[in-house]
Amino acid sequence: MTTSQAADEPHSARRAGRREWAGLAVLALPALLASLELTVTHLALPAISRDLAPGGTELLWIVDVYAFMLAGSLITMGTLGDRIGRRRLLLIGAVAFGVGSALAAYSPNAEVLIVIRALLGVAGSTLMPSVLSLATAMFPDPRQRAVAIGLIIASVSGGTAIGPLVGGWLLDRFWWGSVFLLGVPVLVPLLVLGPRLLPEHRDPGAGRLDLTSAALSLAAVLPVVYGLKQIAADGPGALPVLSVAAGLAAAVAFTRRQRKLADPLIDLRLFANRAFSTSVGTLALGIFVLWGANYAIAQYLQLVHGLPPLEAGLWTAPSAAGVIAGSLLAPRITRRVRPGFVIGGGLALSAAGFVLLARTGGSDALAILVAGSVTVSAGLGPMMALATHLAVGAAPAGRTGAASAVSSTAPQLGGALGIAILGSVITAVYRGEMASVLPAGSLPPGLPGGVAQAVRDNLGGAVAAAERLPGALGAELLGAAHEAFTRGLHLAAVVSAVVAAGTAILVTVLLRHVRAGS
């Protein structure tokens, strides 16, 4: 297929053959990497905390900055792919991601790691828009496209399952940086097979990339997320409020500019389609609660229950199976049930799972944790597959690239906010609880003032400090820190349950008339 033939034209009568399905297997690799990278980072946080000694805010930024930069760059990269070719952008991004991963593995301190993670976010933003737009062009038949997107979502969930297992094995045997090297062998087959199996797709009529719009999109995302994170952790302050205001102002300027441009980064007319706008919003809210939960669970297993990384990975693997099952079954279910009801029912199930997570504790804590996380993921699997399919399918043939970029941006931005806000909720509860247990000026014997501040700041600091204290005193401090973190987890789970239940109601009402093939 030539570039001109592949320029987002309708192919409603054509069904994909063996070459397209083989190409889909190649596209599954960067999709798997998208979640693999974030999962292993969560798992490595305790080891990073020990070796690099980041503060509580730095620890959040190590995770957050990747997701923030990725979310802020997705629209720009999706538009760039329309111009230079989506396959070309995918391969360039894969090389950059591999190099960045190797650099992250050998970061000497937290500050350098944060900077490299930011660059990785930009490189990572080339992956999913290219994957979705290529899959949409390769599978124009609606039923085949639904299955293809379901398989891509299953690949993302596969990374969630594989990441804890392989990452845990590496962390048990090597240093924390080894988990960042996982992306290198995943990307090698993509670079070898991609040029042979993936057709090139670009829009020959696309204009030049508007750099001002690209800068405004990034300026709209980063200040808002930073401000919300700081407000959730420390309460309203002058700098966080100003950051949110600056981000919103940039978002308004970005929107106005898109309306004036003949060739905008985002065609705002897409949002006039109810199926598109509702699906995009659902993706953002669904991944908001999912990523927030994953962040908390990874730390709870290692720092509260003291599980080694590999064992912690085994306890989180079942939840990924729930997403895989849900995303693969969803296209079949929608042959009989309308997508809005399937998505709404799944979100209601996830809300019930978060209620279970809010009861985590006691002797059966791990059983409750697994049951709750599997329930959450099983409910979110259909949402991820069907909302993505509806968002891409709702766009006219000439705008599938923009729709793919937006449907990739929404979950990334939602996930980034989920980690930032729900993670900050946990941090705020933890600090409040520990301030009452260990008030300023009241230090256990043998605990220096600087270490005491780390104890009040985050659970990793408390675990490290407890190892320096005599047995009974260390156990008492550790028990208080575990209880404080668990209470934060409970509150975050309750917030997530409310968000999931509210979204379930809205999506059921708004999409009740939308059919799977419409």
Short mmCIF file of C-alpha atoms in Angstrom, two decimals:
data_model
loop_
_atom_site.label_atom_id
_atom_site.label_comp_id
_atom_site.label_asym_id
_atom_site.label_seq_id
_atom_site.Cartn_x
_atom_site.Cartn_y
_atom_site.Cartn_z
CA MET A 1 0.00 0.00 0.00
CA THR A 2 1.37 3.40 -0.94
CA THR A 3 1.29 6.49 1.19
CA SER A 4 -1.32 8.16 -0.97
CA GLN A 5 -3.57 5.10 -0.82
CA ALA A 6 -3.29 5.05 2.94
CA ALA A 7 -4.36 8.62 3.54
CA ASP A 8 -7.29 7.94 5.86
CA GLU A 9 -9.82 7.04 3.15
CA PRO A 10 -12.85 4.93 3.97
CA HIS A 11 -12.43 1.19 3.33
CA SER A 12 -15.75 -0.05 4.69
CA ALA A 13 -15.92 -3.00 2.26
CA ARG A 14 -12.36 -4.25 2.77
CA ARG A 15 -11.48 -6.81 5.41
CA ALA A 16 -7.99 -7.24 6.77
CA GLY A 17 -5.88 -10.24 5.79
CA ARG A 18 -2.91 -12.13 7.22
CA ARG A 19 -0.44 -9.29 6.69
CA GLU A 20 -2.57 -6.89 8.74
CA TRP A 21 -2.96 -9.35 11.60
CA ALA A 22 0.80 -9.98 11.58
CA GLY A 23 1.29 -6.21 11.66
CA LEU A 24 -1.07 -6.01 14.63
CA ALA A 25 1.22 -8.40 16.51
CA VAL A 26 4.05 -5.93 15.90
CA LEU A 27 1.88 -3.03 17.09
CA ALA A 28 1.19 -4.96 20.29
CA LEU A 29 4.84 -4.49 21.33
CA PRO A 30 4.77 -0.70 21.90
CA ALA A 31 1.30 -1.10 23.43
CA LEU A 32 2.74 -3.59 25.91
CA LEU A 33 5.65 -1.26 26.62
CA ALA A 34 3.28 1.61 27.46
CA SER A 35 2.12 -0.09 30.67
CA LEU A 36 5.25 -2.15 31.27
CA GLU A 37 7.34 0.97 31.82
CA LEU A 38 4.96 2.55 34.33
CA THR A 39 4.33 -0.71 36.21
CA VAL A 40 7.98 -1.49 36.80
CA THR A 41 8.58 2.10 37.89
CA HIS A 42 5.94 1.69 40.61
CA LEU A 43 7.61 -1.54 41.68
CA ALA A 44 11.07 0.04 41.79
CA LEU A 45 10.03 3.02 43.95
CA PRO A 46 11.03 1.46 47.30
CA ALA A 47 14.49 0.56 45.92
CA ILE A 48 14.86 4.01 44.35
CA SER A 49 13.83 5.53 47.69
CA ARG A 50 16.60 3.59 49.48
CA ASP A 51 19.39 4.29 46.99
CA LEU A 52 18.66 7.84 45.80
CA ALA A 53 16.90 9.09 48.98
CA PRO A 54 14.33 11.31 47.22
CA GLY A 55 11.87 13.37 49.26
CA GLY A 56 8.15 12.57 49.16
CA THR A 57 7.51 15.15 46.44
CA GLU A 58 10.49 13.97 44.38
CA LEU A 59 9.26 10.39 44.68
CA LEU A 60 5.91 11.39 43.20
CA TRP A 61 7.62 13.38 40.44
CA ILE A 62 9.71 10.35 39.41
CA VAL A 63 6.42 8.70 38.44
CA ASP A 64 4.38 11.79 37.59
CA VAL A 65 6.73 13.62 35.25
CA TYR A 66 6.75 10.77 32.72
CA ALA A 67 2.96 10.68 32.56
CA PHE A 68 2.66 14.48 32.52
CA MET A 69 5.10 14.99 29.65
CA LEU A 70 3.58 12.08 27.77
CA ALA A 71 0.06 13.49 28.15
CA GLY A 72 1.19 16.98 27.19
CA SER A 73 2.99 15.78 24.06
CA LEU A 74 0.50 13.24 22.67
CA ILE A 75 -1.56 15.69 20.61
CA THR A 76 1.57 17.20 19.09
CA MET A 77 3.00 13.79 18.23
CA GLY A 78 -0.29 12.57 16.80
CA THR A 79 -0.37 15.58 14.49
CA LEU A 80 3.32 15.15 13.63
CA GLY A 81 2.62 11.54 12.64
CA ASP A 82 -0.01 12.72 10.15
CA ARG A 83 2.69 14.82 8.51
CA ILE A 84 5.85 12.72 8.51
CA GLY A 85 4.20 9.29 8.53
CA ARG A 86 2.85 7.32 11.48
CA ARG A 87 5.13 4.34 10.98
CA ARG A 88 8.16 6.61 10.73
CA LEU A 89 7.19 8.43 13.92
CA LEU A 90 6.64 5.12 15.72
CA LEU A 91 10.11 3.86 14.80
CA ILE A 92 11.85 7.15 15.66
CA GLY A 93 10.07 7.24 19.01
CA ALA A 94 11.04 3.62 19.71
CA VAL A 95 14.74 4.40 19.22
CA ALA A 96 14.52 7.50 21.44
CA PHE A 97 12.66 5.53 24.11
CA GLY A 98 15.28 2.78 24.15
CA VAL A 99 18.14 5.27 24.53
CA GLY A 100 16.29 7.15 27.28
CA SER A 101 15.56 3.93 29.16
CA ALA A 102 19.25 3.04 29.20
CA LEU A 103 20.13 6.51 30.53
CA ALA A 104 17.45 6.29 33.25
CA ALA A 105 18.90 2.99 34.47
CA TYR A 106 22.17 4.69 35.44
CA SER A 107 20.83 7.94 36.92
CA PRO A 108 23.14 9.07 39.77
CA ASN A 109 20.47 10.96 41.74
CA ALA A 110 16.75 11.70 41.87
CA GLU A 111 17.03 15.00 40.00
CA VAL A 112 18.72 13.41 36.97
CA LEU A 113 16.20 10.57 36.99
CA ILE A 114 13.31 13.04 36.95
CA VAL A 115 14.80 14.90 33.96
CA ILE A 116 15.38 11.68 32.00
CA ARG A 117 11.88 10.47 32.84
CA ALA A 118 10.53 13.72 31.42
CA LEU A 119 12.38 13.07 28.15
CA LEU A 120 11.09 9.49 28.17
CA GLY A 121 7.58 10.89 28.40
CA VAL A 122 8.12 12.87 25.21
CA ALA A 123 9.51 9.79 23.45
CA GLY A 124 6.68 7.64 24.79
CA SER A 125 4.11 10.05 23.38
CA THR A 126 4.98 8.86 19.88
CA LEU A 127 3.90 5.28 20.56
CA MET A 128 0.16 4.96 21.27
CA PRO A 129 -1.13 7.58 18.76
CA SER A 130 0.86 5.81 16.06
CA VAL A 131 -0.36 2.39 17.18
CA LEU A 132 -4.04 3.38 17.24
CA SER A 133 -4.00 5.33 13.98
CA LEU A 134 -2.14 2.53 12.18
CA ALA A 135 -4.55 -0.08 13.57
CA THR A 136 -7.54 2.03 12.50
CA ALA A 137 -6.21 2.29 8.95
CA MET A 138 -5.24 -1.39 8.78
CA PHE A 139 -8.66 -2.59 10.03
CA PRO A 140 -11.37 -0.45 8.40
CA ASP A 141 -14.07 -3.07 8.99
CA PRO A 142 -15.85 -2.07 12.26
CA ARG A 143 -16.00 -5.60 13.72
CA GLN A 144 -12.37 -6.36 12.90
CA ARG A 145 -11.32 -2.95 14.21
CA ALA A 146 -13.14 -3.59 17.51
CA VAL A 147 -11.28 -6.89 17.89
CA ALA A 148 -7.96 -5.27 16.92
CA ILE A 149 -8.35 -2.47 19.45
CA GLY A 150 -9.42 -5.01 22.08
CA LEU A 151 -6.19 -6.91 21.43
CA ILE A 152 -4.16 -3.71 21.73
CA ILE A 153 -5.80 -2.95 25.08
CA ALA A 154 -5.12 -6.55 26.13
CA SER A 155 -1.45 -5.99 25.22
CA VAL A 156 -1.38 -2.91 27.43
CA SER A 157 -2.82 -5.03 30.23
CA GLY A 158 -0.30 -7.75 29.44
CA GLY A 159 2.43 -5.26 30.28
CA THR A 160 0.70 -4.69 33.60
CA ALA A 161 0.88 -8.44 34.29
CA ILE A 162 4.40 -9.06 32.97
CA GLY A 163 5.93 -5.92 34.46
CA PRO A 164 5.58 -6.89 38.14
CA LEU A 165 6.81 -10.43 37.52
CA VAL A 166 9.85 -9.66 35.38
CA GLY A 167 10.54 -6.41 37.24
CA GLY A 168 10.27 -8.17 40.59
CA TRP A 169 12.67 -10.88 39.45
CA LEU A 170 15.17 -8.24 38.31
CA LEU A 171 14.86 -6.21 41.52
CA ASP A 172 15.49 -9.32 43.60
CA ARG A 173 18.78 -9.90 41.75
CA PHE A 174 20.00 -6.57 40.40
CA TRP A 175 19.86 -2.85 41.13
CA TRP A 176 16.73 -0.73 40.57
CA GLY A 177 17.98 0.57 37.21
CA SER A 178 17.68 -2.89 35.66
CA VAL A 179 13.90 -2.50 35.35
CA PHE A 180 14.32 0.46 33.00
CA LEU A 181 16.27 -1.72 30.61
CA LEU A 182 13.23 -3.96 30.03
CA GLY A 183 12.04 -1.74 27.19
CA VAL A 184 15.14 -2.33 25.08
CA PRO A 185 14.49 -6.00 24.13
CA VAL A 186 10.78 -5.24 23.64
CA LEU A 187 11.56 -2.55 21.08
CA VAL A 188 14.13 -4.51 19.04
CA PRO A 189 11.52 -6.70 17.22
CA LEU A 190 9.49 -3.56 16.47
CA LEU A 191 12.48 -1.91 14.79
CA VAL A 192 13.26 -5.06 12.78
CA LEU A 193 9.74 -6.13 11.73
CA GLY A 194 7.96 -2.78 11.67
CA PRO A 195 9.35 -1.59 8.31
CA ARG A 196 8.35 -4.92 6.73
CA LEU A 197 4.87 -5.46 8.14
CA LEU A 198 3.48 -2.00 8.92
CA PRO A 199 2.23 0.16 6.05
CA GLU A 200 3.10 3.83 6.08
CA HIS A 201 0.18 6.23 6.64
CA ARG A 202 0.20 9.98 6.43
CA ASP A 203 -2.16 12.75 5.41
CA PRO A 204 -0.81 14.21 2.14
CA GLY A 205 -3.02 17.28 2.59
CA ALA A 206 -1.85 18.12 6.12
CA GLY A 207 -0.32 21.54 6.65
CA ARG A 208 2.70 22.47 8.72
CA LEU A 209 2.93 21.72 12.42
CA ASP A 210 1.89 24.75 14.49
CA LEU A 211 4.65 25.06 17.10
CA THR A 212 2.73 27.68 19.08
CA SER A 213 -0.16 25.27 19.55
CA ALA A 214 2.27 22.53 20.57
CA ALA A 215 3.80 24.80 23.23
CA LEU A 216 0.37 25.88 24.46
CA SER A 217 -0.81 22.26 24.82
CA LEU A 218 2.15 21.49 27.05
CA ALA A 219 1.73 24.75 28.98
CA ALA A 220 -1.91 23.85 29.64
CA VAL A 221 -1.16 20.38 31.06
CA LEU A 222 1.90 20.75 33.27
CA PRO A 223 0.92 23.73 35.49
CA VAL A 224 -2.58 22.40 36.14
CA VAL A 225 -1.37 18.96 37.17
CA TYR A 226 1.43 20.40 39.30
CA GLY A 227 -0.95 22.78 41.05
CA LEU A 228 -3.55 20.11 41.76
CA LYS A 229 -0.87 17.77 43.12
CA GLN A 230 0.45 20.43 45.48
CA ILE A 231 -3.02 21.46 46.65
CA ALA A 232 -3.96 17.83 47.35
CA ALA A 233 -0.76 17.31 49.36
CA ASP A 234 -0.35 20.60 51.25
CA GLY A 235 -3.60 22.51 50.82
CA PRO A 236 -4.21 25.69 48.82
CA GLY A 237 -1.24 27.99 48.49
CA ALA A 238 -0.28 30.94 46.33
CA LEU A 239 2.02 29.02 43.97
CA PRO A 240 -0.28 26.01 43.36
CA VAL A 241 -3.31 28.23 42.76
CA LEU A 242 -1.34 30.43 40.36
CA SER A 243 -0.09 27.32 38.56
CA VAL A 244 -3.62 26.04 38.02
CA ALA A 245 -4.74 29.48 36.83
CA ALA A 246 -1.80 29.72 34.41
CA GLY A 247 -2.55 26.27 33.00
CA LEU A 248 -6.23 27.09 32.51
CA ALA A 249 -5.29 30.35 30.79
CA ALA A 250 -3.02 28.42 28.43
CA ALA A 251 -5.84 25.95 27.76
CA VAL A 252 -8.18 28.81 26.83
CA ALA A 253 -5.54 30.31 24.52
CA PHE A 254 -4.96 26.88 22.97
CA THR A 255 -8.68 26.39 22.33
CA ARG A 256 -9.08 29.81 20.74
CA ARG A 257 -6.08 29.22 18.50
CA GLN A 258 -7.43 25.86 17.31
CA ARG A 259 -10.67 27.52 16.23
CA LYS A 260 -8.79 30.05 14.09
CA LEU A 261 -6.30 27.71 12.42
CA ALA A 262 -7.09 26.10 9.08
CA ASP A 263 -5.10 23.02 10.13
CA PRO A 264 -5.31 22.79 13.96
CA LEU A 265 -3.63 20.30 16.26
CA ILE A 266 -7.09 19.27 17.51
CA ASP A 267 -10.19 19.58 15.38
CA LEU A 268 -12.62 20.78 18.05
CA ARG A 269 -15.57 19.70 15.92
CA LEU A 270 -14.84 16.15 17.04
CA PHE A 271 -16.16 16.99 20.51
CA ALA A 272 -19.57 17.87 19.07
CA ASN A 273 -20.07 14.14 18.56
CA ARG A 274 -21.57 12.77 21.79
CA ALA A 275 -20.09 9.29 21.34
CA PHE A 276 -16.62 10.76 20.87
CA SER A 277 -16.68 13.27 23.73
CA THR A 278 -18.32 10.85 26.19
CA SER A 279 -15.86 8.08 25.32
CA VAL A 280 -12.87 10.39 25.74
CA GLY A 281 -14.13 11.63 29.12
CA THR A 282 -14.81 8.08 30.25
CA LEU A 283 -11.29 7.00 29.32
CA ALA A 284 -9.83 9.85 31.35
CA LEU A 285 -11.89 9.12 34.47
CA GLY A 286 -11.49 5.35 34.24
CA ILE A 287 -7.71 5.48 34.00
CA PHE A 288 -7.67 8.18 36.71
CA VAL A 289 -8.87 5.64 39.27
CA LEU A 290 -6.91 2.70 37.81
CA TRP A 291 -3.46 4.31 37.84
CA GLY A 292 -4.05 5.83 41.26
CA ALA A 293 -4.90 2.38 42.62
CA ASN A 294 -1.88 0.75 40.97
CA TYR A 295 0.44 3.35 42.49
CA ALA A 296 -0.92 2.78 46.00
CA ILE A 297 -1.08 -1.02 45.79
CA ALA A 298 2.55 -1.38 44.66
CA GLN A 299 3.78 0.57 47.69
CA TYR A 300 1.34 -1.10 50.09
CA LEU A 301 2.55 -4.60 49.20
CA GLN A 302 6.24 -3.79 49.58
CA LEU A 303 6.34 -1.19 52.34
CA VAL A 304 3.40 -2.24 54.53
CA HIS A 305 3.51 -6.00 54.06
CA GLY A 306 7.25 -6.10 53.44
CA LEU A 307 6.99 -8.34 50.37
CA PRO A 308 10.01 -8.61 48.08
CA PRO A 309 9.46 -7.15 44.60
CA LEU A 310 8.89 -10.50 42.86
CA GLU A 311 6.32 -11.66 45.41
CA ALA A 312 4.60 -8.27 45.24
CA GLY A 313 4.46 -8.69 41.46
CA LEU A 314 2.78 -12.09 41.83
CA TRP A 315 0.06 -10.56 44.03
CA THR A 316 -0.68 -7.85 41.43
CA ALA A 317 -0.66 -10.13 38.37
CA PRO A 318 -4.29 -11.38 38.77
CA SER A 319 -5.68 -7.87 38.37
CA ALA A 320 -4.10 -7.59 34.90
CA ALA A 321 -5.89 -10.80 33.90
CA GLY A 322 -9.17 -9.05 34.69
CA VAL A 323 -8.43 -6.23 32.25
CA ILE A 324 -7.35 -8.67 29.54
CA ALA A 325 -10.51 -10.76 29.92
CA GLY A 326 -12.76 -7.71 29.94
CA SER A 327 -11.16 -6.07 26.90
CA LEU A 328 -11.29 -9.28 24.83
CA LEU A 329 -14.88 -10.18 25.77
CA ALA A 330 -16.30 -6.68 25.33
CA PRO A 331 -16.52 -6.73 21.47
CA ARG A 332 -18.51 -9.98 21.64
CA ILE A 333 -20.87 -8.70 24.32
CA THR A 334 -21.70 -5.58 22.29
CA ARG A 335 -23.16 -7.74 19.55
CA ARG A 336 -26.15 -8.18 21.88
CA VAL A 337 -25.86 -5.27 24.36
CA ARG A 338 -25.26 -1.62 23.52
CA PRO A 339 -21.79 -0.32 24.42
CA GLY A 340 -23.04 2.31 26.88
CA PHE A 341 -24.63 -0.33 29.08
CA VAL A 342 -21.56 -2.57 28.90
CA ILE A 343 -19.23 0.30 29.85
CA GLY A 344 -21.57 1.52 32.60
CA GLY A 345 -21.96 -1.96 34.05
CA GLY A 346 -18.20 -2.42 34.07
CA LEU A 347 -17.64 0.87 35.88
CA ALA A 348 -20.27 -0.06 38.49
CA LEU A 349 -18.39 -3.31 39.04
CA SER A 350 -15.16 -1.33 39.47
CA ALA A 351 -16.83 0.88 42.07
CA ALA A 352 -17.67 -2.25 44.06
CA GLY A 353 -14.01 -3.30 43.78
CA PHE A 354 -12.87 0.01 45.26
CA VAL A 355 -15.27 -0.48 48.16
CA LEU A 356 -13.45 -3.75 48.82
CA LEU A 357 -10.08 -2.00 48.68
CA ALA A 358 -11.33 0.49 51.27
CA ARG A 359 -11.65 -2.45 53.69
CA THR A 360 -8.05 -3.63 53.24
CA GLY A 361 -6.40 -4.46 56.56
CA GLY A 362 -6.09 -7.10 59.23
CA SER A 363 -5.03 -10.71 58.81
CA ASP A 364 -6.85 -11.15 55.49
CA ALA A 365 -5.56 -7.91 53.98
CA LEU A 366 -3.87 -9.55 50.99
CA ALA A 367 -6.94 -11.59 50.07
CA ILE A 368 -9.13 -8.47 50.20
CA LEU A 369 -6.54 -6.53 48.19
CA VAL A 370 -6.44 -9.12 45.40
CA ALA A 371 -10.24 -9.51 45.31
CA GLY A 372 -10.71 -5.76 45.16
CA SER A 373 -8.05 -5.14 42.49
CA VAL A 374 -9.32 -7.98 40.27
CA THR A 375 -12.87 -6.63 40.54
CA VAL A 376 -11.69 -3.13 39.65
CA SER A 377 -9.70 -4.26 36.63
CA ALA A 378 -12.39 -6.64 35.33
CA GLY A 379 -14.83 -3.74 35.28
CA LEU A 380 -12.41 -1.33 33.60
CA GLY A 381 -11.37 -3.75 30.82
CA PRO A 382 -14.57 -3.32 28.75
CA MET A 383 -14.42 0.45 29.27
CA MET A 384 -10.88 0.69 27.93
CA ALA A 385 -11.57 -1.35 24.79
CA LEU A 386 -15.04 -0.03 23.93
CA ALA A 387 -14.45 3.64 24.74
CA THR A 388 -11.30 3.64 22.58
CA HIS A 389 -13.16 1.91 19.74
CA LEU A 390 -16.10 4.34 19.97
CA ALA A 391 -13.82 7.39 20.06
CA VAL A 392 -11.84 6.33 16.99
CA GLY A 393 -14.90 5.01 15.15
CA ALA A 394 -16.90 8.19 15.75
CA ALA A 395 -14.44 10.33 13.80
CA PRO A 396 -14.79 10.86 10.04
CA ALA A 397 -12.27 8.97 7.93
CA GLY A 398 -10.12 12.05 7.39
CA ARG A 399 -9.77 12.74 11.11
CA THR A 400 -8.87 9.32 12.54
CA GLY A 401 -5.33 10.48 13.31
CA ALA A 402 -6.61 13.36 15.45
CA ALA A 403 -9.15 11.06 17.13
CA SER A 404 -6.41 8.54 17.93
CA ALA A 405 -4.26 11.27 19.47
CA VAL A 406 -7.11 12.58 21.61
CA SER A 407 -8.17 9.08 22.72
CA SER A 408 -4.54 8.42 23.71
CA THR A 409 -4.19 11.75 25.50
CA ALA A 410 -7.30 11.39 27.64
CA PRO A 411 -6.27 8.22 29.54
CA GLN A 412 -2.68 9.41 29.91
CA LEU A 413 -3.77 12.74 31.34
CA GLY A 414 -6.38 11.04 33.50
CA GLY A 415 -3.81 8.53 34.75
CA ALA A 416 -1.28 11.26 35.49
CA LEU A 417 -3.88 13.15 37.48
CA GLY A 418 -4.88 9.93 39.23
CA ILE A 419 -1.35 9.27 40.45
CA ALA A 420 -0.87 12.91 41.36
CA ILE A 421 -4.18 13.53 43.13
CA LEU A 422 -4.85 10.12 44.70
CA GLY A 423 -1.16 9.70 45.53
CA SER A 424 -1.18 13.12 47.13
CA VAL A 425 -4.33 12.24 49.09
CA ILE A 426 -2.50 9.25 50.54
CA THR A 427 0.56 11.41 51.27
CA ALA A 428 -1.56 14.09 52.95
CA VAL A 429 -3.32 11.55 55.19
CA TYR A 430 0.01 9.91 56.01
CA ARG A 431 1.64 13.21 56.96
CA GLY A 432 -1.33 14.22 59.09
CA GLU A 433 -1.34 10.92 60.96
CA MET A 434 2.43 10.88 61.47
CA ALA A 435 2.47 14.51 62.64
CA SER A 436 0.28 13.46 65.56
CA VAL A 437 2.36 10.34 66.26
CA LEU A 438 5.72 12.09 65.89
CA PRO A 439 5.21 15.82 66.49
CA ALA A 440 8.06 18.26 65.87
CA GLY A 441 10.42 18.38 68.82
CA SER A 442 9.41 14.92 70.01
CA LEU A 443 11.96 12.47 68.59
CA PRO A 444 12.64 8.88 69.66
CA PRO A 445 16.16 8.38 71.04
CA GLY A 446 18.66 7.68 68.27
CA LEU A 447 16.57 9.32 65.56
CA PRO A 448 18.24 12.45 64.09
CA GLY A 449 16.09 15.44 63.19
CA GLY A 450 16.63 15.05 59.43
CA VAL A 451 15.58 11.41 59.56
CA ALA A 452 12.53 12.34 61.62
CA GLN A 453 11.43 14.71 58.88
CA ALA A 454 11.75 11.88 56.34
CA VAL A 455 9.60 9.70 58.62
CA ARG A 456 6.85 12.32 58.63
CA ASP A 457 7.23 12.86 54.87
CA ASN A 458 6.70 9.37 53.40
CA LEU A 459 6.44 5.70 54.27
CA GLY A 460 9.79 4.84 52.66
CA GLY A 461 11.52 7.21 55.08
CA ALA A 462 9.75 5.57 58.02
CA VAL A 463 10.81 2.08 56.92
CA ALA A 464 14.45 3.21 56.60
CA ALA A 465 14.34 4.97 59.99
CA ALA A 466 12.81 1.97 61.77
CA GLU A 467 15.82 -0.14 60.76
CA ARG A 468 18.09 2.25 62.72
CA LEU A 469 16.12 2.05 65.97
CA PRO A 470 16.13 -0.59 68.72
CA GLY A 471 13.70 -3.48 68.16
CA ALA A 472 10.64 -2.40 70.17
CA LEU A 473 10.97 1.29 69.29
CA GLY A 474 11.48 0.54 65.59
CA ALA A 475 8.50 -1.80 65.53
CA GLU A 476 6.30 0.83 67.21
CA LEU A 477 7.31 3.50 64.70
CA LEU A 478 6.84 1.13 61.78
CA GLY A 479 3.40 0.09 62.99
CA ALA A 480 2.28 3.72 63.22
CA ALA A 481 3.60 4.45 59.73
CA HIS A 482 1.86 1.38 58.28
CA GLU A 483 -1.43 2.40 59.87
CA ALA A 484 -1.09 5.96 58.56
CA PHE A 485 -0.43 4.78 54.99
CA THR A 486 -3.31 2.28 55.13
CA ARG A 487 -5.73 5.01 56.18
CA GLY A 488 -4.60 7.08 53.24
CA LEU A 489 -5.19 4.08 50.96
CA HIS A 490 -8.71 3.69 52.36
CA LEU A 491 -9.61 7.31 51.67
CA ALA A 492 -8.20 7.14 48.13
CA ALA A 493 -10.26 3.98 47.49
CA VAL A 494 -13.45 5.69 48.66
CA VAL A 495 -12.77 8.65 46.37
CA SER A 496 -12.17 6.24 43.48
CA ALA A 497 -15.42 4.37 44.18
CA VAL A 498 -17.39 7.62 44.01
CA VAL A 499 -15.69 8.62 40.74
CA ALA A 500 -16.31 5.19 39.16
CA ALA A 501 -19.97 5.07 40.24
CA GLY A 502 -20.66 8.59 39.02
CA THR A 503 -19.01 7.90 35.67
CA ALA A 504 -21.03 4.68 35.30
CA ILE A 505 -24.29 6.61 35.61
CA LEU A 506 -23.22 9.34 33.19
CA VAL A 507 -21.92 7.06 30.46
CA THR A 508 -24.99 4.82 30.62
CA VAL A 509 -27.28 7.81 30.15
CA LEU A 510 -25.22 9.56 27.47
CA LEU A 511 -24.44 6.48 25.36
CA ARG A 512 -27.70 4.58 25.81
CA HIS A 513 -28.69 5.06 22.14
CA VAL A 514 -25.26 4.42 20.62
CA ARG A 515 -24.83 1.08 18.87
CA ALA A 516 -21.54 -0.78 18.49
CA GLY A 517 -21.34 -0.33 14.72
CA SER A 518 -22.65 3.24 14.53
#
